[in-house]
Amino acid sequence: MTRVRFLKWDGCLAAEAEAPAGTRLLELAQRLGLPLEGTCEGAMACSTCHVIVAPADFPRLGPLSPHEEDMLDFTPHVAPTSRLSCQVILEADLEALEVRLPPGHADMRGL
């Protein structure tokens, strides 16, 4: 199990939960009701699931694919540790992960 802390842009806790290995970070965030839309359902055709990974945790994740890097080039509020949460799969050896929601993030599914 991996314990994931989701922070709001201002650093306040948005949610915290545990998830088993193999869970996509986007799926966990959506189960918790966080505003990560994932419009393309993981096809990397959008960046509505963008998160900023804590610098200490970033190297422990798998590498970005060239396509994910390209999508992040068009993402607002991108940071050096940005990832698309649809591409982050929680691994068995990842005990904890902290991510921050970018400023202005909104889930447009309900509108």
Tab-separated table of C-alpha atoms in Angstrom:
chain	number	residue	atom	x	y	z
A	1	MET	CA	0.000	0.000	0.000
A	2	THR	CA	1.110	3.539	-0.752
A	3	ARG	CA	0.017	6.457	1.411
A	4	VAL	CA	-0.697	9.455	-0.824
A	5	ARG	CA	-1.048	13.014	0.449
A	6	PHE	CA	-2.769	15.444	-1.893
A	7	LEU	CA	-2.093	19.085	-1.095
A	8	LYS	CA	-3.892	22.155	-2.366
A	9	TRP	CA	-1.757	24.754	-4.118
A	10	ASP	CA	-1.396	26.702	-0.857
A	11	GLY	CA	0.036	23.649	0.924
A	12	CYS	CA	-3.098	22.778	2.916
A	13	LEU	CA	-4.100	19.142	2.977
A	14	ALA	CA	-6.764	18.295	0.395
A	15	ALA	CA	-6.940	14.551	1.063
A	16	GLU	CA	-4.902	11.597	2.222
A	17	ALA	CA	-5.469	7.927	1.465
A	18	GLU	CA	-3.808	4.572	0.926
A	19	ALA	CA	-3.958	2.658	-2.328
A	20	PRO	CA	-2.655	-0.725	-3.448
A	21	ALA	CA	0.131	-1.223	-5.968
A	22	GLY	CA	-1.080	-0.883	-9.540
A	23	THR	CA	-3.466	1.994	-8.790
A	24	ARG	CA	-3.213	5.006	-11.059
A	25	LEU	CA	-2.793	8.236	-9.149
A	26	LEU	CA	-5.631	9.786	-11.172
A	27	GLU	CA	-8.048	7.004	-10.141
A	28	LEU	CA	-7.242	7.534	-6.470
A	29	ALA	CA	-7.697	11.304	-6.747
A	30	GLN	CA	-11.058	10.901	-8.462
A	31	ARG	CA	-12.255	8.412	-5.816
A	32	LEU	CA	-11.417	11.058	-3.226
A	33	GLY	CA	-13.421	13.697	-5.127
A	34	LEU	CA	-10.422	15.838	-5.992
A	35	PRO	CA	-10.607	18.165	-9.015
A	36	LEU	CA	-8.475	16.096	-11.386
A	37	GLU	CA	-10.603	15.708	-14.451
A	38	GLY	CA	-8.716	13.287	-16.665
A	39	THR	CA	-10.814	14.223	-19.705
A	40	CYS	CA	-8.921	11.916	-22.069
A	41	GLU	CA	-9.177	8.948	-19.674
A	42	GLY	CA	-5.426	8.370	-19.618
A	43	ALA	CA	-4.771	8.614	-23.354
A	44	MET	CA	-2.423	11.597	-22.818
A	45	ALA	CA	-4.498	13.810	-25.083
A	46	CYS	CA	-5.007	16.491	-22.412
A	47	SER	CA	-3.378	17.692	-19.214
A	48	THR	CA	-6.427	17.980	-16.959
A	49	CYS	CA	-4.868	15.538	-14.482
A	50	HIS	CA	-1.650	17.519	-13.986
A	51	VAL	CA	-0.094	17.369	-10.507
A	52	ILE	CA	3.173	18.575	-9.030
A	53	VAL	CA	5.077	15.830	-7.215
A	54	ALA	CA	7.090	16.663	-4.098
A	55	PRO	CA	10.750	17.045	-5.120
A	56	ALA	CA	11.863	14.268	-2.745
A	57	ASP	CA	9.333	11.853	-4.283
A	58	PHE	CA	9.821	12.713	-7.953
A	59	PRO	CA	12.929	10.552	-8.564
A	60	ARG	CA	11.181	7.530	-7.035
A	61	LEU	CA	8.555	7.493	-9.809
A	62	GLY	CA	9.067	5.931	-13.191
A	63	PRO	CA	10.485	8.150	-15.917
A	64	LEU	CA	8.312	10.415	-18.040
A	65	SER	CA	7.666	9.201	-21.538
A	66	PRO	CA	8.497	11.601	-24.383
A	67	HIS	CA	4.748	11.983	-25.010
A	68	GLU	CA	4.073	12.942	-21.378
A	69	GLU	CA	6.893	15.500	-21.554
A	70	ASP	CA	5.315	16.941	-24.720
A	71	MET	CA	1.889	17.215	-23.056
A	72	LEU	CA	3.399	18.997	-20.065
A	73	ASP	CA	4.913	21.575	-22.436
A	74	PHE	CA	1.371	22.847	-23.034
A	75	THR	CA	0.246	22.688	-19.403
A	76	PRO	CA	-0.302	25.819	-17.305
A	77	HIS	CA	1.583	26.096	-13.994
A	78	VAL	CA	4.057	23.365	-14.963
A	79	ALA	CA	6.954	22.812	-12.563
A	80	PRO	CA	10.166	20.763	-12.736
A	81	THR	CA	8.413	17.911	-10.887
A	82	SER	CA	5.132	17.999	-12.839
A	83	ARG	CA	3.486	14.751	-13.903
A	84	LEU	CA	0.219	13.684	-15.481
A	85	SER	CA	-1.478	11.690	-12.731
A	86	CYS	CA	-2.933	9.286	-15.300
A	87	GLN	CA	0.635	8.146	-16.003
A	88	VAL	CA	1.699	7.638	-12.379
A	89	ILE	CA	1.114	4.054	-11.313
A	90	LEU	CA	1.700	3.375	-7.635
A	91	GLU	CA	4.357	0.688	-7.293
A	92	ALA	CA	4.653	-1.841	-4.457
A	93	ASP	CA	7.922	-0.336	-3.165
A	94	LEU	CA	6.528	3.225	-3.041
A	95	GLU	CA	5.528	3.664	0.601
A	96	ALA	CA	4.446	7.306	0.441
A	97	LEU	CA	3.876	10.009	-2.137
A	98	GLU	CA	3.027	13.681	-1.828
A	99	VAL	CA	1.532	15.683	-4.693
A	100	ARG	CA	0.209	19.206	-5.008
A	101	LEU	CA	-2.714	20.340	-7.133
A	102	PRO	CA	-1.705	23.233	-9.413
A	103	PRO	CA	-3.330	26.639	-8.869
A	104	GLY	CA	-6.658	27.161	-10.574
A	105	HIS	CA	-7.298	23.448	-10.985
A	106	ALA	CA	-10.980	22.703	-11.565
A	107	ASP	CA	-12.939	19.632	-12.478
A	108	MET	CA	-15.176	20.515	-15.420
A	109	ARG	CA	-17.059	17.197	-15.516
A	110	GLY	CA	-19.963	18.505	-13.457
A	111	LEU	CA	-20.438	21.748	-15.411
